[in-house]
PDB file of C-alpha atoms in Angstrom:
ATOM      1  CA  LEU V   1     -42.599 -79.880 229.255  1.00 38.00           C
ATOM      2  CA  LYS V   2     -43.701 -77.748 226.287  1.00 38.00           C
ATOM      3  CA  THR V   3     -46.696 -80.041 225.787  1.00 36.00           C
ATOM      4  CA  VAL V   4     -47.709 -79.749 229.449  1.00 33.00           C
ATOM      5  CA  LEU V   5     -47.432 -75.942 229.297  1.00 31.00           C
ATOM      6  CA  LEU V   6     -49.460 -75.830 226.109  1.00 31.00           C
ATOM      7  CA  ILE V   7     -52.184 -77.976 227.699  1.00 37.00           C
ATOM      8  CA  LEU V   8     -52.230 -75.794 230.807  1.00 35.00           C
ATOM      9  CA  LEU V   9     -52.507 -72.667 228.675  1.00 38.00           C
ATOM     10  CA  LEU V  10     -55.297 -74.073 226.491  1.00 39.00           C
ATOM     11  CA  LEU V  11     -57.322 -75.620 229.323  1.00 38.00           C
ATOM     12  CA  PRO V  12     -59.098 -72.393 230.324  1.00 39.00           C
ATOM     13  CA  PHE V  13     -60.021 -71.754 226.686  1.00 33.00           C
ATOM     14  CA  SER V  14     -61.540 -75.202 226.180  1.00 35.00           C
ATOM     15  CA  SER V  15     -63.617 -74.650 229.302  1.00 40.00           C
ATOM     16  CA  ALA V  16     -64.728 -71.262 227.980  1.00 40.00           C
ATOM     17  CA  CYS V  17     -65.589 -72.839 224.619  1.00 38.00           C
ATOM     18  CA  SER V  18     -67.762 -75.507 226.229  1.00 66.00           C
ATOM     19  CA  SER V  19     -69.293 -72.818 228.460  1.00 79.00           C
ATOM     20  CA  ASP V  20     -70.080 -70.694 225.397  1.00 86.00           C
ATOM     21  CA  LYS V  21     -71.489 -73.735 223.616  1.00 91.00           C
ATOM     22  CA  LEU V  22     -73.684 -74.532 226.626  1.00 90.00           C
ATOM     23  CA  SER V  23     -74.879 -70.923 226.818  1.00 91.00           C
ATOM     24  CA  ASP V  24     -75.723 -70.890 223.100  1.00 94.00           C
ATOM     25  CA  LEU V  25     -77.551 -74.198 223.367  1.00 95.00           C
ATOM     26  CA  LEU V  26     -79.519 -73.063 226.432  1.00 96.00           C
ATOM     27  CA  GLY V  27     -80.469 -69.925 224.491  1.00 96.00           C
ATOM     28  CA  GLN V  28     -81.820 -72.049 221.630  1.00 97.00           C
ATOM     29  CA  VAL V  29     -83.743 -74.221 224.084  1.00 97.00           C
ATOM     30  CA  GLU V  30     -85.138 -71.143 225.873  1.00 98.00           C
ATOM     31  CA  SER V  31     -86.434 -69.767 222.555  1.00 97.00           C
ATOM     32  CA  LEU V  32     -88.663 -72.866 222.229  1.00 97.00           C
ATOM     33  CA  ASN V  33     -90.605 -71.535 225.254  1.00 97.00           C
ATOM     34  CA  ILE V  34     -91.255 -74.950 226.817  1.00 98.00           C
ATOM     35  CA  SER V  35     -92.780 -73.984 230.145  1.00 97.00           C
ATOM     36  CA  ARG V  36     -94.471 -75.568 233.112  1.00 97.00           C
ATOM     37  CA  GLY V  37     -95.544 -73.954 236.367  1.00 96.00           C
ATOM     38  CA  GLY V  38     -93.996 -70.595 235.463  1.00 98.00           C
ATOM     39  CA  TYR V  39     -90.564 -72.114 234.707  1.00 98.00           C
ATOM     40  CA  THR V  40     -89.135 -72.252 231.186  1.00 98.00           C
ATOM     41  CA  LEU V  41     -86.536 -74.773 230.057  1.00 98.00           C
ATOM     42  CA  GLY V  42     -83.255 -72.949 229.379  1.00 98.00           C
ATOM     43  CA  LYS V  43     -84.379 -69.684 230.988  1.00 98.00           C
ATOM     44  CA  VAL V  44     -82.656 -67.950 233.901  1.00 98.00           C
ATOM     45  CA  LEU V  45     -84.579 -68.209 237.166  1.00 98.00           C
ATOM     46  CA  THR V  46     -86.277 -65.042 238.387  1.00 98.00           C
ATOM     47  CA  ASP V  47     -85.457 -63.601 241.821  1.00 98.00           C
ATOM     48  CA  SER V  48     -88.732 -65.036 243.124  1.00 98.00           C
ATOM     49  CA  GLN V  49     -87.865 -68.492 241.748  1.00 98.00           C
ATOM     50  CA  LYS V  50     -84.384 -68.267 243.313  1.00 98.00           C
ATOM     51  CA  ALA V  51     -86.057 -67.483 246.655  1.00 98.00           C
ATOM     52  CA  THR V  52     -88.213 -70.600 246.237  1.00 98.00           C
ATOM     53  CA  ALA V  53     -85.033 -72.583 245.494  1.00 98.00           C
ATOM     54  CA  LEU V  54     -83.517 -71.410 248.786  1.00 97.00           C
ATOM     55  CA  LYS V  55     -86.674 -72.333 250.737  1.00 98.00           C
ATOM     56  CA  HIS V  56     -87.206 -75.785 249.191  1.00 98.00           C
ATOM     57  CA  PRO V  57     -83.824 -77.266 248.194  1.00 98.00           C
ATOM     58  CA  GLU V  58     -83.376 -80.894 247.211  1.00 98.00           C
ATOM     59  CA  GLU V  59     -80.261 -82.956 246.608  1.00 96.00           C
ATOM     60  CA  ALA V  60     -79.012 -82.660 243.030  1.00 95.00           C
ATOM     61  CA  ALA V  61     -77.515 -85.675 241.267  1.00 92.00           C
ATOM     62  CA  ASN V  62     -75.095 -83.563 239.200  1.00 93.00           C
ATOM     63  CA  PRO V  63     -72.545 -81.361 241.042  1.00 93.00           C
ATOM     64  CA  LEU V  64     -72.915 -78.718 238.312  1.00 92.00           C
ATOM     65  CA  THR V  65     -76.584 -78.205 239.197  1.00 95.00           C
ATOM     66  CA  PHE V  66     -78.902 -77.396 242.077  1.00 97.00           C
ATOM     67  CA  LYS V  67     -82.393 -78.760 242.558  1.00 98.00           C
ATOM     68  CA  PHE V  68     -85.493 -77.559 244.350  1.00 98.00           C
ATOM     69  CA  ARG V  69     -89.209 -78.090 244.562  1.00 98.00           C
ATOM     70  CA  ASP V  70     -92.027 -75.675 243.815  1.00 98.00           C
ATOM     71  CA  GLY V  71     -95.254 -77.449 244.764  1.00 97.00           C
ATOM     72  CA  ASP V  72     -95.337 -80.699 242.771  1.00 97.00           C
ATOM     73  CA  LEU V  73     -92.775 -79.412 240.271  1.00 98.00           C
ATOM     74  CA  HIS V  74     -89.100 -80.306 240.707  1.00 98.00           C
ATOM     75  CA  VAL V  75     -86.651 -77.896 239.077  1.00 98.00           C
ATOM     76  CA  VAL V  76     -82.996 -78.517 238.267  1.00 98.00           C
ATOM     77  CA  ALA V  77     -80.867 -75.517 237.298  1.00 97.00           C
ATOM     78  CA  ASP V  78     -77.276 -74.879 236.285  1.00 96.00           C
ATOM     79  CA  LYS V  79     -75.236 -73.572 239.256  1.00 95.00           C
ATOM     80  CA  THR V  80     -73.195 -71.157 237.145  1.00 92.00           C
ATOM     81  CA  THR V  81     -75.998 -69.489 235.176  1.00 94.00           C
ATOM     82  CA  ASP V  82     -79.187 -70.259 237.179  1.00 97.00           C
ATOM     83  CA  ARG V  83     -80.758 -71.521 233.938  1.00 97.00           C
ATOM     84  CA  VAL V  84     -83.380 -74.273 234.107  1.00 98.00           C
ATOM     85  CA  VAL V  85     -82.116 -77.591 232.700  1.00 98.00           C
ATOM     86  CA  ILE V  86     -84.808 -80.055 233.898  1.00 98.00           C
ATOM     87  CA  LEU V  87     -88.425 -79.801 235.038  1.00 98.00           C
ATOM     88  CA  TYR V  88     -90.345 -82.821 236.273  1.00 98.00           C
ATOM     89  CA  GLU V  89     -93.267 -84.045 238.320  1.00 97.00           C
ATOM     90  CA  ARG V  90     -93.721 -87.534 239.751  1.00 97.00           C
ATOM     91  CA  TYR V  91     -96.827 -89.054 241.286  1.00 96.00           C
ATOM     92  CA  GLU V  92     -96.856 -92.394 243.068  1.00 95.00           C
ATOM     93  CA  ALA V  93    -100.032 -94.457 243.375  1.00 92.00           C
ATOM     94  CA  ALA V  94    -101.869 -92.243 240.880  1.00 93.00           C
ATOM     95  CA  THR V  95    -105.386 -93.083 239.740  1.00 91.00           C
ATOM     96  CA  ILE V  96    -106.383 -93.268 236.077  1.00 90.00           C
ATOM     97  CA  LYS V  97    -108.163 -89.926 236.559  1.00 90.00           C
ATOM     98  CA  LYS V  98    -104.879 -88.333 237.685  1.00 92.00           C
ATOM     99  CA  VAL V  99    -103.038 -89.899 234.740  1.00 92.00           C
ATOM    100  CA  GLN V 100    -105.591 -88.654 232.232  1.00 91.00           C
ATOM    101  CA  ALA V 101    -105.757 -85.198 233.834  1.00 93.00           C
ATOM    102  CA  LEU V 102    -101.961 -84.861 233.594  1.00 95.00           C
ATOM    103  CA  VAL V 103    -101.976 -86.014 229.964  1.00 94.00           C
ATOM    104  CA  GLY V 104    -104.725 -83.474 229.282  1.00 94.00           C
ATOM    105  CA  ASP V 105    -102.744 -80.665 230.940  1.00 96.00           C
ATOM    106  CA  LEU V 106     -99.605 -81.491 228.972  1.00 96.00           C
ATOM    107  CA  THR V 107    -101.593 -81.713 225.730  1.00 95.00           C
ATOM    108  CA  LEU V 108    -103.099 -78.282 226.419  1.00 96.00           C
ATOM    109  CA  ASP V 109     -99.586 -76.927 227.106  1.00 96.00           C
ATOM    110  CA  PHE V 110     -97.748 -78.592 224.211  1.00 96.00           C
ATOM    111  CA  GLY V 111    -100.364 -79.667 221.662  1.00 95.00           C
ATOM    112  CA  ASP V 112    -100.762 -83.115 220.202  1.00 95.00           C
ATOM    113  CA  PRO V 113     -97.946 -85.487 221.151  1.00 96.00           C
ATOM    114  CA  THR V 114     -95.186 -86.246 218.678  1.00 96.00           C
ATOM    115  CA  VAL V 115     -95.130 -89.964 219.582  1.00 94.00           C
ATOM    116  CA  MET V 116     -97.109 -92.353 221.760  1.00 91.00           C
ATOM    117  CA  ALA V 117     -95.670 -95.769 222.601  1.00 89.00           C
ATOM    118  CA  HIS V 118     -97.329 -98.791 224.217  1.00 87.00           C
ATOM    119  CA  ASP V 119    -100.177 -96.541 225.437  1.00 88.00           C
ATOM    120  CA  LYS V 120     -97.953 -95.697 228.444  1.00 93.00           C
ATOM    121  CA  ILE V 121     -95.265 -93.353 227.081  1.00 95.00           C
ATOM    122  CA  ILE V 122     -95.920 -90.047 225.359  1.00 96.00           C
ATOM    123  CA  TYR V 123     -93.292 -87.739 223.830  1.00 95.00           C
ATOM    124  CA  TRP V 124     -93.420 -84.187 222.637  1.00 97.00           C
ATOM    125  CA  ALA V 125     -90.223 -83.565 220.670  1.00 97.00           C
ATOM    126  CA  PHE V 126     -88.908 -80.099 219.807  1.00 97.00           C
ATOM    127  CA  GLY V 127     -86.424 -79.166 217.104  1.00 95.00           C
ATOM    128  CA  PRO V 128     -84.900 -75.743 216.393  1.00 94.00           C
ATOM    129  CA  GLU V 129     -88.143 -74.551 214.746  1.00 92.00           C
ATOM    130  CA  GLY V 130     -90.488 -75.854 217.431  1.00 95.00           C
ATOM    131  CA  LYS V 131     -92.530 -78.971 218.169  1.00 96.00           C
ATOM    132  CA  LEU V 132     -92.291 -81.809 215.686  1.00 94.00           C
ATOM    133  CA  SER V 133     -95.613 -83.215 214.510  1.00 93.00           C
ATOM    134  CA  GLU V 134     -96.138 -86.959 214.544  1.00 92.00           C
ATOM    135  CA  LYS V 135     -96.197 -86.955 210.734  1.00 92.00           C
ATOM    136  CA  GLN V 136     -92.929 -85.002 210.479  1.00 90.00           C
ATOM    137  CA  TYR V 137     -91.277 -87.247 213.078  1.00 90.00           C
ATOM    138  CA  ARG V 138     -92.399 -90.470 211.357  1.00 88.00           C
ATOM    139  CA  ASN V 139     -91.449 -89.190 207.863  1.00 88.00           C
ATOM    140  CA  ASP V 140     -87.953 -88.263 209.070  1.00 84.00           C
ATOM    141  CA  LYS V 141     -87.583 -91.666 210.787  1.00 80.00           C
ATOM    142  CA  ASP V 142     -88.817 -93.498 207.656  1.00 80.00           C
ATOM    143  CA  VAL V 143     -86.195 -91.867 205.424  1.00 82.00           C
ATOM    144  CA  LYS V 144     -83.592 -92.303 208.170  1.00 78.00           C
ATOM    145  CA  LYS V 145     -83.068 -88.545 208.388  1.00 81.00           C
ATOM    146  CA  LYS V 146     -81.156 -87.513 211.498  1.00 83.00           C
ATOM    147  CA  LEU V 147     -83.593 -85.843 213.862  1.00 85.00           C
ATOM    148  CA  ASN V 148     -82.324 -82.588 215.359  1.00 89.00           C
ATOM    149  CA  ILE V 149     -84.163 -82.760 218.683  1.00 94.00           C
ATOM    150  CA  LEU V 150     -83.254 -79.965 221.099  1.00 97.00           C
ATOM    151  CA  ALA V 151     -85.728 -80.808 223.858  1.00 98.00           C
ATOM    152  CA  THR V 152     -88.414 -83.275 224.845  1.00 97.00           C
ATOM    153  CA  VAL V 153     -91.324 -83.630 227.177  1.00 98.00           C
ATOM    154  CA  LYS V 154     -91.647 -87.294 228.130  1.00 97.00           C
ATOM    155  CA  LEU V 155     -94.551 -88.717 230.092  1.00 97.00           C
ATOM    156  CA  ASN V 156     -94.270 -92.267 231.419  1.00 96.00           C
ATOM    157  CA  SER V 157     -97.143 -94.061 233.144  1.00 94.00           C
ATOM    158  CA  ASP V 158     -97.516 -97.492 234.730  1.00 92.00           C
ATOM    159  CA  ILE V 159    -101.189 -97.354 233.714  1.00 90.00           C
ATOM    160  CA  LYS V 160    -102.359 -97.264 230.101  1.00 89.00           C
ATOM    161  CA  VAL V 161    -103.202 -93.663 229.311  1.00 87.00           C
ATOM    162  CA  LEU V 162    -106.344 -94.620 227.395  1.00 82.00           C
ATOM    163  CA  GLU V 163    -107.645 -96.913 230.169  1.00 75.00           C
ATOM    164  CA  LYS V 164    -111.360 -96.640 231.018  1.00 77.00           C
ATOM    165  CA  LYS V 165    -112.024 -93.702 233.341  1.00 74.00           C
ATOM    166  CA  ASP V 166    -113.721 -95.921 235.924  1.00 73.00           C
ATOM    167  CA  SER V 167    -110.730 -98.289 236.105  1.00 77.00           C
ATOM    168  CA  ALA V 168    -109.483 -98.937 239.635  1.00 85.00           C
ATOM    169  CA  GLN V 169    -105.884 -99.280 238.479  1.00 87.00           C
ATOM    170  CA  ILE V 170    -103.254 -97.347 240.366  1.00 92.00           C
ATOM    171  CA  GLY V 171     -99.681 -96.716 239.268  1.00 92.00           C
ATOM    172  CA  ASP V 172     -96.789 -94.306 239.123  1.00 95.00           C
ATOM    173  CA  ILE V 173     -96.622 -91.529 236.558  1.00 96.00           C
ATOM    174  CA  TYR V 174     -94.058 -88.873 235.815  1.00 97.00           C
ATOM    175  CA  PHE V 175     -93.131 -86.405 233.152  1.00 97.00           C
ATOM    176  CA  ILE V 176     -89.758 -84.837 232.518  1.00 98.00           C
ATOM    177  CA  ILE V 177     -88.920 -81.800 230.416  1.00 98.00           C
ATOM    178  CA  SER V 178     -85.291 -81.691 229.364  1.00 98.00           C
ATOM    179  CA  SER V 179     -82.763 -81.176 226.597  1.00 97.00           C
ATOM    180  CA  GLU V 180     -80.525 -84.162 225.943  1.00 96.00           C
ATOM    181  CA  PRO V 181     -77.913 -82.031 224.109  1.00 96.00           C
ATOM    182  CA  VAL V 182     -77.729 -79.693 227.154  1.00 96.00           C
ATOM    183  CA  LEU V 183     -77.482 -82.588 229.600  1.00 94.00           C
ATOM    184  CA  LYS V 184     -74.677 -84.168 227.544  1.00 93.00           C
ATOM    185  CA  LEU V 185     -72.686 -80.929 227.697  1.00 91.00           C
ATOM    186  CA  MET V 186     -73.235 -80.752 231.458  1.00 90.00           C
ATOM    187  CA  SER V 187     -72.217 -84.311 232.249  1.00 84.00           C
ATOM    188  CA  PRO V 188     -69.379 -84.231 234.789  1.00 71.00           C
TER     189      PRO V 188
END
């Protein structure tokens, strides 16, 4: 009985601790200023953005979050704090021109990618001090140093990103901006 009482007394504190940890982590992510379409990962939604959320809701996969659409941008936010936890866009049957335009936009927003894989996946990885360069990322991987990645921008395309501009290929493309450490803390 004493053990049960102790657990019941400590339960609210463990929840508060994880809530504080989540808040601190979201603050770190927000300071990276990873933004798209006026939304910043980790940042509290503005009143205008909350109004958009009410007008264009979507079904959220996680019960701790709510999701909405603002144009082509899908936004997932924490229900308790209204802080942005995921931003993404998805295009089906995209042309190579659309793929290359999106890659260009993301490169303008975030600089040179940290990693490119198979000419179809591009990552921008962010640590506590900002975006990791490809050289820094590869050096850390080579010496098996643990990478402290707070957030990523991941673009995935069915079409090779460096395909010829006049290619008639069509495929799906999406990018997602998220923080794996935040999402792990929010898993139900």
